[in-house]
């Protein structure tokens, strides 16, 4: 299966932005108001991506499907043509059904023993289909994902492990004992808030208290207070080869890890009910604004994109990377749209970087393919934590 994450980032990003008049001459012009998202989504659908589960791959297939399903949900807010809408809902349903048995049980998933936080991203599609179609099997599957968190191992401080198979604790993979990675907060927080709002509102206080603790611990162990950029991961034992022996965090600043965190913050803020915009909302808003300002400052002025290793911009061997760039542009634009920047100078700087970054995605990474489809190049492959610059900068690209 062609990996879909790079196209999914683009589809999610372009969901609320119409075609730009300022565009690379290599990309044919679309009709004036046609959405980039619709073009990208149609391209992904034409390749039949996000329909086949590959449970034995080292990287999770399900979270990539979940990303595309979430992108389709956002696209549907901006498509008025009923035939097109029906087609997108049908494809979303096919993608979700690829992970389900007919009775609504998740394939390849043992709720008691399988704890892969990445897979929570599938929950958005399940909740959407439950709300849209009224079929209880989708809610049943979403509840399985939620229930898996009840037995998810945690560090002594209470951070969820990134992955665990408690039936085989001896395995190096998929277990990440006492390790937490910032990307997990994107998979966890928006889904948990959305689920709680829909299904478990009576338990909201406990859920939001735990989420506040998760963000607090990530901030303590992974945020660099001088730059407000984030290390990718944390090892509570401080014994992993990549872990700083004093802090336990990874030493370098990886672009996509910061993109995940930026999206986690802005999406969670958007989903929190007004009644809970208290200590948790204020904490997340402060973290989001700090990270958004840092990301806006870190954009490469020549390319309009962001570096793979943000702690070494321009260093030999480093490169601009598309998925992090897409995540940042999405997060900056969404914060602007929702009014999260109170300072006028901040608004101006954020808008300048978001606009430059959007054009950078088009100029640097969008590929016009045969049969009028789009590709999205320059996405670094998913890898484990290596820690140092040489490892982070040696990653190869996914294309398609």
mmCIF file of N, CA and C in Angstrom, residues 49-163:
data_model
loop_
_atom_site.group_PDB
_atom_site.id
_atom_site.type_symbol
_atom_site.label_atom_id
_atom_site.label_comp_id
_atom_site.label_asym_id
_atom_site.label_seq_id
_atom_site.Cartn_x
_atom_site.Cartn_y
_atom_site.Cartn_z
ATOM 1 N N UNK A 49 -6.215 4.401 -1.608
ATOM 2 C CA UNK A 49 -5.462 4.398 -0.354
ATOM 3 C C UNK A 49 -6.419 4.345 0.837
ATOM 4 N N UNK A 50 -5.866 3.966 1.987
ATOM 5 C CA UNK A 50 -6.588 3.949 3.265
ATOM 6 C C UNK A 50 -7.738 2.944 3.289
ATOM 7 N N UNK A 51 -7.600 1.851 2.525
ATOM 8 C CA UNK A 51 -8.642 0.823 2.506
ATOM 9 C C UNK A 51 -8.150 -0.543 2.962
ATOM 10 N N UNK A 52 -6.854 -0.699 3.112
ATOM 11 C CA UNK A 52 -6.299 -2.009 3.423
ATOM 12 C C UNK A 52 -5.451 -1.931 4.674
ATOM 13 N N UNK A 53 -5.763 -2.801 5.630
ATOM 14 C CA UNK A 53 -5.006 -2.864 6.880
ATOM 15 C C UNK A 53 -3.810 -3.783 6.702
ATOM 16 N N UNK A 54 -2.666 -3.319 7.171
ATOM 17 C CA UNK A 54 -1.451 -4.130 7.139
ATOM 18 C C UNK A 54 -0.951 -4.290 8.570
ATOM 19 N N UNK A 55 -1.510 -5.275 9.307
ATOM 20 C CA UNK A 55 -1.260 -5.358 10.749
ATOM 21 C C UNK A 55 0.152 -5.753 11.112
ATOM 22 N N UNK A 56 0.907 -6.307 10.194
ATOM 23 C CA UNK A 56 2.239 -6.797 10.540
ATOM 24 C C UNK A 56 3.347 -5.816 10.201
ATOM 25 N N UNK A 57 2.998 -4.623 9.722
ATOM 26 C CA UNK A 57 4.025 -3.639 9.429
ATOM 27 C C UNK A 57 4.539 -3.042 10.730
ATOM 28 N N UNK A 58 5.787 -2.572 10.693
ATOM 29 C CA UNK A 58 6.379 -2.002 11.893
ATOM 30 C C UNK A 58 5.727 -0.683 12.280
ATOM 31 N N UNK A 59 5.198 0.036 11.326
ATOM 32 C CA UNK A 59 4.498 1.275 11.633
ATOM 33 C C UNK A 59 3.005 1.045 11.533
ATOM 34 N N UNK A 60 2.265 1.748 12.350
ATOM 35 C CA UNK A 60 0.822 1.546 12.407
ATOM 36 C C UNK A 60 0.162 1.986 11.109
ATOM 37 N N UNK A 61 -0.639 1.091 10.545
ATOM 38 C CA UNK A 61 -1.448 1.443 9.377
ATOM 39 C C UNK A 61 -2.677 2.223 9.805
ATOM 40 N N UNK A 62 -3.221 1.867 10.949
ATOM 41 C CA UNK A 62 -4.512 2.386 11.361
ATOM 42 C C UNK A 62 -4.469 3.899 11.556
ATOM 43 N N UNK A 63 -3.413 4.427 12.140
ATOM 44 C CA UNK A 63 -3.416 5.865 12.399
ATOM 45 C C UNK A 63 -3.374 6.650 11.097
ATOM 46 N N UNK A 64 -2.749 6.095 10.054
ATOM 47 C CA UNK A 64 -2.747 6.774 8.757
ATOM 48 C C UNK A 64 -4.149 6.784 8.163
ATOM 49 N N UNK A 65 -4.861 5.671 8.319
ATOM 50 C CA UNK A 65 -6.253 5.645 7.898
ATOM 51 C C UNK A 65 -7.052 6.682 8.687
ATOM 52 N N UNK A 66 -6.814 6.733 9.991
ATOM 53 C CA UNK A 66 -7.521 7.687 10.827
ATOM 54 C C UNK A 66 -7.273 9.126 10.414
ATOM 55 N N UNK A 67 -6.044 9.428 10.001
ATOM 56 C CA UNK A 67 -5.730 10.775 9.536
ATOM 57 C C UNK A 67 -6.563 11.125 8.306
ATOM 58 N N UNK A 68 -6.640 10.187 7.370
ATOM 59 C CA UNK A 68 -7.400 10.475 6.152
ATOM 60 C C UNK A 68 -8.890 10.579 6.448
ATOM 61 N N UNK A 69 -9.391 9.721 7.325
ATOM 62 C CA UNK A 69 -10.801 9.794 7.687
ATOM 63 C C UNK A 69 -11.133 11.140 8.332
ATOM 64 N N UNK A 70 -10.236 11.638 9.167
ATOM 65 C CA UNK A 70 -10.441 12.946 9.785
ATOM 66 C C UNK A 70 -10.400 14.055 8.735
ATOM 67 N N UNK A 71 -9.488 13.919 7.769
ATOM 68 C CA UNK A 71 -9.418 14.907 6.692
ATOM 69 C C UNK A 71 -10.722 14.938 5.892
ATOM 70 N N UNK A 72 -11.296 13.770 5.621
ATOM 71 C CA UNK A 72 -12.560 13.726 4.880
ATOM 72 C C UNK A 72 -13.688 14.376 5.679
ATOM 73 N N UNK A 73 -13.704 14.167 6.986
ATOM 74 C CA UNK A 73 -14.730 14.810 7.805
ATOM 75 C C UNK A 73 -14.644 16.324 7.695
ATOM 76 N N UNK A 74 -13.434 16.851 7.709
ATOM 77 C CA UNK A 74 -13.262 18.302 7.606
ATOM 78 C C UNK A 74 -13.606 18.800 6.208
ATOM 79 N N UNK A 75 -13.259 18.002 5.216
ATOM 80 C CA UNK A 75 -13.604 18.377 3.847
ATOM 81 C C UNK A 75 -15.116 18.464 3.672
ATOM 82 N N UNK A 76 -15.844 17.550 4.277
ATOM 83 C CA UNK A 76 -17.292 17.505 4.107
ATOM 84 C C UNK A 76 -17.974 18.784 4.595
ATOM 85 N N UNK A 77 -17.321 19.532 5.475
ATOM 86 C CA UNK A 77 -17.897 20.799 5.940
ATOM 87 C C UNK A 77 -17.946 21.840 4.823
ATOM 88 N N UNK A 78 -17.171 21.615 3.768
ATOM 89 C CA UNK A 78 -17.013 22.640 2.741
ATOM 90 C C UNK A 78 -17.454 22.169 1.358
ATOM 91 N N UNK A 79 -18.087 21.000 1.291
ATOM 92 C CA UNK A 79 -18.571 20.475 0.012
ATOM 93 C C UNK A 79 -20.090 20.491 0.049
ATOM 94 N N UNK A 80 -20.689 21.222 -0.881
ATOM 95 C CA UNK A 80 -22.145 21.340 -0.894
ATOM 96 C C UNK A 80 -22.816 20.380 -1.880
ATOM 97 N N UNK A 81 -22.072 19.935 -2.885
ATOM 98 C CA UNK A 81 -22.641 19.033 -3.876
ATOM 99 C C UNK A 81 -22.999 17.699 -3.232
ATOM 100 N N UNK A 82 -24.272 17.326 -3.309
ATOM 101 C CA UNK A 82 -24.738 16.136 -2.589
ATOM 102 C C UNK A 82 -24.114 14.849 -3.122
ATOM 103 N N UNK A 83 -23.903 14.772 -4.421
ATOM 104 C CA UNK A 83 -23.283 13.570 -4.978
ATOM 105 C C UNK A 83 -21.847 13.426 -4.489
ATOM 106 N N UNK A 84 -21.110 14.534 -4.473
ATOM 107 C CA UNK A 84 -19.739 14.492 -3.982
ATOM 108 C C UNK A 84 -19.715 14.145 -2.503
ATOM 109 N N UNK A 85 -20.615 14.744 -1.730
ATOM 110 C CA UNK A 85 -20.668 14.458 -0.287
ATOM 111 C C UNK A 85 -20.930 12.972 -0.040
ATOM 112 N N UNK A 86 -21.895 12.411 -0.777
ATOM 113 C CA UNK A 86 -22.216 10.994 -0.607
ATOM 114 C C UNK A 86 -21.014 10.119 -0.938
ATOM 115 N N UNK A 87 -20.257 10.508 -1.958
ATOM 116 C CA UNK A 87 -19.068 9.745 -2.323
ATOM 117 C C UNK A 87 -18.010 9.765 -1.243
ATOM 118 N N UNK A 88 -17.798 10.937 -0.612
ATOM 119 C CA UNK A 88 -16.791 11.031 0.436
ATOM 120 C C UNK A 88 -17.218 10.254 1.687
ATOM 121 N N UNK A 89 -18.493 10.348 2.055
ATOM 122 C CA UNK A 89 -18.977 9.588 3.213
ATOM 123 C C UNK A 89 -18.845 8.087 2.955
ATOM 124 N N UNK A 90 -19.175 7.662 1.735
ATOM 125 C CA UNK A 90 -19.066 6.243 1.392
ATOM 126 C C UNK A 90 -17.615 5.767 1.484
ATOM 127 N N UNK A 91 -16.684 6.581 0.998
ATOM 128 C CA UNK A 91 -15.275 6.167 1.053
ATOM 129 C C UNK A 91 -14.776 6.165 2.490
ATOM 130 N N UNK A 92 -15.195 7.157 3.272
ATOM 131 C CA UNK A 92 -14.831 7.169 4.685
ATOM 132 C C UNK A 92 -15.335 5.915 5.378
ATOM 133 N N UNK A 93 -16.573 5.526 5.065
ATOM 134 C CA UNK A 93 -17.136 4.324 5.670
ATOM 135 C C UNK A 93 -16.357 3.083 5.250
ATOM 136 N N UNK A 94 -15.964 2.987 3.991
ATOM 137 C CA UNK A 94 -15.165 1.844 3.541
ATOM 138 C C UNK A 94 -13.823 1.789 4.282
ATOM 139 N N UNK A 95 -13.215 2.946 4.489
ATOM 140 C CA UNK A 95 -11.941 2.995 5.182
ATOM 141 C C UNK A 95 -12.083 2.534 6.630
ATOM 142 N N UNK A 96 -13.147 2.982 7.293
ATOM 143 C CA UNK A 96 -13.391 2.564 8.670
ATOM 144 C C UNK A 96 -13.703 1.076 8.735
ATOM 145 N N UNK A 97 -14.531 0.606 7.797
ATOM 146 C CA UNK A 97 -14.924 -0.809 7.805
ATOM 147 C C UNK A 97 -13.726 -1.742 7.619
ATOM 148 N N UNK A 98 -12.646 -1.260 7.030
ATOM 149 C CA UNK A 98 -11.460 -2.094 6.848
ATOM 150 C C UNK A 98 -10.859 -2.519 8.176
ATOM 151 N N UNK A 99 -11.164 -1.775 9.250
ATOM 152 C CA UNK A 99 -10.625 -2.119 10.574
ATOM 153 C C UNK A 99 -11.626 -2.842 11.458
ATOM 154 N N UNK A 100 -12.820 -3.158 10.932
ATOM 155 C CA UNK A 100 -13.875 -3.724 11.769
ATOM 156 C C UNK A 100 -14.344 -5.077 11.271
ATOM 157 N N UNK A 101 -14.739 -5.919 12.221
ATOM 158 C CA UNK A 101 -15.554 -7.081 11.900
ATOM 159 C C UNK A 101 -17.011 -6.630 11.786
ATOM 160 N N UNK A 102 -17.889 -7.428 11.179
ATOM 161 C CA UNK A 102 -19.281 -7.000 10.995
ATOM 162 C C UNK A 102 -20.002 -6.628 12.291
ATOM 163 N N UNK A 103 -19.580 -7.235 13.419
ATOM 164 C CA UNK A 103 -20.269 -6.943 14.686
ATOM 165 C C UNK A 103 -19.713 -5.702 15.378
ATOM 166 N N UNK A 104 -18.719 -5.035 14.772
ATOM 167 C CA UNK A 104 -18.173 -3.820 15.353
ATOM 168 C C UNK A 104 -16.926 -4.020 16.177
ATOM 169 N N UNK A 105 -16.443 -5.231 16.293
ATOM 170 C CA UNK A 105 -15.186 -5.447 16.995
ATOM 171 C C UNK A 105 -14.018 -5.047 16.088
ATOM 172 N N UNK A 106 -13.018 -4.454 16.707
ATOM 173 C CA UNK A 106 -11.836 -4.024 15.964
ATOM 174 C C UNK A 106 -10.982 -5.223 15.573
ATOM 175 N N UNK A 107 -10.540 -5.245 14.331
ATOM 176 C CA UNK A 107 -9.619 -6.288 13.892
ATOM 177 C C UNK A 107 -8.242 -6.048 14.496
ATOM 178 N N UNK A 108 -7.519 -7.140 14.688
ATOM 179 C CA UNK A 108 -6.122 -7.073 15.116
ATOM 180 C C UNK A 108 -5.953 -6.306 16.428
ATOM 181 N N UNK A 109 -6.997 -6.284 17.250
ATOM 182 C CA UNK A 109 -6.946 -5.455 18.449
ATOM 183 C C UNK A 109 -7.509 -6.235 19.624
ATOM 184 N N UNK A 110 -6.689 -6.413 20.647
ATOM 185 C CA UNK A 110 -7.093 -7.045 21.882
ATOM 186 C C UNK A 110 -7.175 -5.945 22.935
ATOM 187 N N UNK A 111 -8.402 -5.590 23.319
ATOM 188 C CA UNK A 111 -8.588 -4.445 24.208
ATOM 189 C C UNK A 111 -7.828 -4.623 25.517
ATOM 190 N N UNK A 112 -7.744 -5.843 26.004
ATOM 191 C CA UNK A 112 -7.083 -6.078 27.287
ATOM 192 C C UNK A 112 -5.566 -5.973 27.188
ATOM 193 N N UNK A 113 -5.005 -6.277 26.014
ATOM 194 C CA UNK A 113 -3.551 -6.363 25.913
ATOM 195 C C UNK A 113 -2.936 -5.407 24.900
ATOM 196 N N UNK A 114 -3.705 -4.948 23.915
ATOM 197 C CA UNK A 114 -3.156 -4.079 22.887
ATOM 198 C C UNK A 114 -3.329 -2.627 23.296
ATOM 199 N N UNK A 115 -2.222 -1.912 23.402
ATOM 200 C CA UNK A 115 -2.273 -0.514 23.825
ATOM 201 C C UNK A 115 -1.381 0.296 22.892
ATOM 202 N N UNK A 116 -1.967 0.719 21.772
ATOM 203 C CA UNK A 116 -1.234 1.500 20.779
ATOM 204 C C UNK A 116 -1.962 2.829 20.650
ATOM 205 N N UNK A 117 -1.430 3.862 21.262
ATOM 206 C CA UNK A 117 -2.138 5.137 21.302
ATOM 207 C C UNK A 117 -2.358 5.687 19.900
ATOM 208 N N UNK A 118 -1.453 5.399 18.959
ATOM 209 C CA UNK A 118 -1.661 5.831 17.575
ATOM 210 C C UNK A 118 -3.035 5.440 17.060
ATOM 211 N N UNK A 119 -3.501 4.253 17.450
ATOM 212 C CA UNK A 119 -4.745 3.732 16.888
ATOM 213 C C UNK A 119 -5.980 4.500 17.356
ATOM 214 N N UNK A 120 -5.843 5.321 18.394
ATOM 215 C CA UNK A 120 -6.979 6.121 18.838
ATOM 216 C C UNK A 120 -7.450 7.085 17.759
ATOM 217 N N UNK A 121 -6.570 7.382 16.795
ATOM 218 C CA UNK A 121 -6.954 8.310 15.737
ATOM 219 C C UNK A 121 -8.096 7.756 14.893
ATOM 220 N N UNK A 122 -8.256 6.438 14.876
ATOM 221 C CA UNK A 122 -9.387 5.832 14.175
ATOM 222 C C UNK A 122 -10.712 6.226 14.820
ATOM 223 N N UNK A 123 -10.662 6.619 16.076
ATOM 224 C CA UNK A 123 -11.896 6.922 16.796
ATOM 225 C C UNK A 123 -12.702 8.062 16.211
ATOM 226 N N UNK A 124 -12.045 9.021 15.549
ATOM 227 C CA UNK A 124 -12.786 10.139 14.967
ATOM 228 C C UNK A 124 -13.739 9.660 13.869
ATOM 229 N N UNK A 125 -13.258 8.762 13.016
ATOM 230 C CA UNK A 125 -14.120 8.229 11.972
ATOM 231 C C UNK A 125 -15.266 7.420 12.542
ATOM 232 N N UNK A 126 -14.986 6.662 13.598
ATOM 233 C CA UNK A 126 -16.027 5.862 14.233
ATOM 234 C C UNK A 126 -17.117 6.746 14.830
ATOM 235 N N UNK A 127 -16.708 7.788 15.539
ATOM 236 C CA UNK A 127 -17.692 8.679 16.146
ATOM 237 C C UNK A 127 -18.487 9.438 15.081
ATOM 238 N N UNK A 128 -17.807 9.846 14.024
ATOM 239 C CA UNK A 128 -18.501 10.551 12.942
ATOM 240 C C UNK A 128 -19.574 9.664 12.310
ATOM 241 N N UNK A 129 -19.216 8.421 12.001
ATOM 242 C CA UNK A 129 -20.193 7.529 11.369
ATOM 243 C C UNK A 129 -21.324 7.189 12.319
ATOM 244 N N UNK A 130 -21.036 7.056 13.603
ATOM 245 C CA UNK A 130 -22.104 6.811 14.573
ATOM 246 C C UNK A 130 -23.082 7.983 14.582
ATOM 247 N N UNK A 131 -22.556 9.215 14.603
ATOM 248 C CA UNK A 131 -23.419 10.386 14.620
ATOM 249 C C UNK A 131 -24.169 10.559 13.299
ATOM 250 N N UNK A 132 -23.507 10.244 12.185
ATOM 251 C CA UNK A 132 -24.091 10.491 10.868
ATOM 252 C C UNK A 132 -25.074 9.404 10.458
ATOM 253 N N UNK A 133 -24.716 8.150 10.701
ATOM 254 C CA UNK A 133 -25.527 7.023 10.230
ATOM 255 C C UNK A 133 -26.359 6.379 11.328
ATOM 256 N N UNK A 134 -26.015 6.660 12.584
ATOM 257 C CA UNK A 134 -26.788 6.107 13.689
ATOM 258 C C UNK A 134 -26.546 4.643 13.965
ATOM 259 N N UNK A 135 -25.472 4.068 13.406
ATOM 260 C CA UNK A 135 -25.189 2.650 13.585
ATOM 261 C C UNK A 135 -24.386 2.449 14.874
ATOM 262 N N UNK A 136 -24.906 1.640 15.777
ATOM 263 C CA UNK A 136 -24.283 1.442 17.083
ATOM 264 C C UNK A 136 -22.957 0.694 17.007
ATOM 265 N N UNK A 137 -22.713 -0.032 15.900
ATOM 266 C CA UNK A 137 -21.466 -0.790 15.843
ATOM 267 C C UNK A 137 -20.263 0.140 15.833
ATOM 268 N N UNK A 138 -20.434 1.330 15.279
ATOM 269 C CA UNK A 138 -19.317 2.270 15.252
ATOM 270 C C UNK A 138 -19.034 2.804 16.653
ATOM 271 N N UNK A 139 -20.062 3.055 17.407
ATOM 272 C CA UNK A 139 -19.878 3.476 18.790
ATOM 273 C C UNK A 139 -19.263 2.356 19.612
ATOM 274 N N UNK A 140 -19.686 1.125 19.346
ATOM 275 C CA UNK A 140 -19.111 -0.031 20.046
ATOM 276 C C UNK A 140 -17.605 -0.095 19.820
ATOM 277 N N UNK A 141 -17.172 0.125 18.592
ATOM 278 C CA UNK A 141 -15.739 0.093 18.296
ATOM 279 C C UNK A 141 -15.009 1.264 18.967
ATOM 280 N N UNK A 142 -15.632 2.436 18.957
ATOM 281 C CA UNK A 142 -15.020 3.590 19.625
ATOM 282 C C UNK A 142 -14.856 3.333 21.116
ATOM 283 N N UNK A 143 -15.829 2.651 21.710
ATOM 284 C CA UNK A 143 -15.731 2.319 23.134
ATOM 285 C C UNK A 143 -14.574 1.361 23.402
ATOM 286 N N UNK A 144 -14.291 0.465 22.462
ATOM 287 C CA UNK A 144 -13.148 -0.429 22.631
ATOM 288 C C UNK A 144 -11.842 0.368 22.693
ATOM 289 N N UNK A 145 -11.722 1.349 21.818
ATOM 290 C CA UNK A 145 -10.523 2.187 21.855
ATOM 291 C C UNK A 145 -10.429 2.932 23.180
ATOM 292 N N UNK A 146 -11.543 3.499 23.603
ATOM 293 C CA UNK A 146 -11.534 4.232 24.876
ATOM 294 C C UNK A 146 -11.206 3.317 26.041
ATOM 295 N N UNK A 147 -11.752 2.121 26.043
ATOM 296 C CA UNK A 147 -11.514 1.191 27.149
ATOM 297 C C UNK A 147 -10.066 0.723 27.216
ATOM 298 N N UNK A 148 -9.393 0.712 26.076
ATOM 299 C CA UNK A 148 -7.994 0.283 26.084
ATOM 300 C C UNK A 148 -7.130 1.195 26.952
ATOM 301 N N UNK A 149 -7.547 2.454 27.090
ATOM 302 C CA UNK A 149 -6.781 3.388 27.917
ATOM 303 C C UNK A 149 -6.860 3.046 29.402
ATOM 304 N N UNK A 150 -7.921 2.346 29.806
ATOM 305 C CA UNK A 150 -8.087 2.031 31.228
ATOM 306 C C UNK A 150 -6.983 1.119 31.744
ATOM 307 N N UNK A 151 -6.404 0.322 30.848
ATOM 308 C CA UNK A 151 -5.320 -0.582 31.252
ATOM 309 C C UNK A 151 -4.004 -0.257 30.548
ATOM 310 N N UNK A 152 -3.936 0.909 29.902
ATOM 311 C CA UNK A 152 -2.690 1.349 29.265
ATOM 312 C C UNK A 152 -1.636 1.585 30.353
ATOM 313 N N UNK A 153 -0.467 0.955 30.240
ATOM 314 C CA UNK A 153 0.567 1.201 31.258
ATOM 315 C C UNK A 153 0.989 2.663 31.276
ATOM 316 N N UNK A 154 1.455 3.107 32.439
ATOM 317 C CA UNK A 154 1.902 4.478 32.623
ATOM 318 C C UNK A 154 3.267 4.497 33.306
ATOM 319 N N UNK A 155 3.951 5.611 33.148
ATOM 320 C CA UNK A 155 5.186 5.823 33.910
ATOM 321 C C UNK A 155 4.821 6.049 35.379
ATOM 322 N N UNK A 156 5.780 5.996 36.273
ATOM 323 C CA UNK A 156 5.463 6.249 37.683
ATOM 324 C C UNK A 156 4.782 7.590 37.933
ATOM 325 N N UNK A 157 5.061 8.599 37.089
ATOM 326 C CA UNK A 157 4.421 9.904 37.239
ATOM 327 C C UNK A 157 3.021 9.947 36.647
ATOM 328 N N UNK A 158 2.693 8.966 35.781
ATOM 329 C CA UNK A 158 1.360 8.928 35.219
ATOM 330 C C UNK A 158 1.267 9.161 33.729
ATOM 331 N N UNK A 159 2.390 9.334 33.015
ATOM 332 C CA UNK A 159 2.337 9.472 31.555
ATOM 333 C C UNK A 159 2.033 8.116 30.931
ATOM 334 N N UNK A 160 1.148 8.120 29.945
ATOM 335 C CA UNK A 160 0.893 6.886 29.220
ATOM 336 C C UNK A 160 2.151 6.446 28.469
ATOM 337 N N UNK A 161 2.416 5.119 28.485
ATOM 338 C CA UNK A 161 3.408 4.587 27.560
ATOM 339 C C UNK A 161 2.880 4.805 26.145
ATOM 340 N N UNK A 162 3.807 4.988 25.225
ATOM 341 C CA UNK A 162 3.408 5.173 23.834
ATOM 342 C C UNK A 162 2.770 3.905 23.268
ATOM 343 N N UNK A 163 3.370 2.768 23.524
ATOM 344 C CA UNK A 163 2.854 1.484 23.026
ATOM 345 C C UNK A 163 3.132 0.406 24.057
#
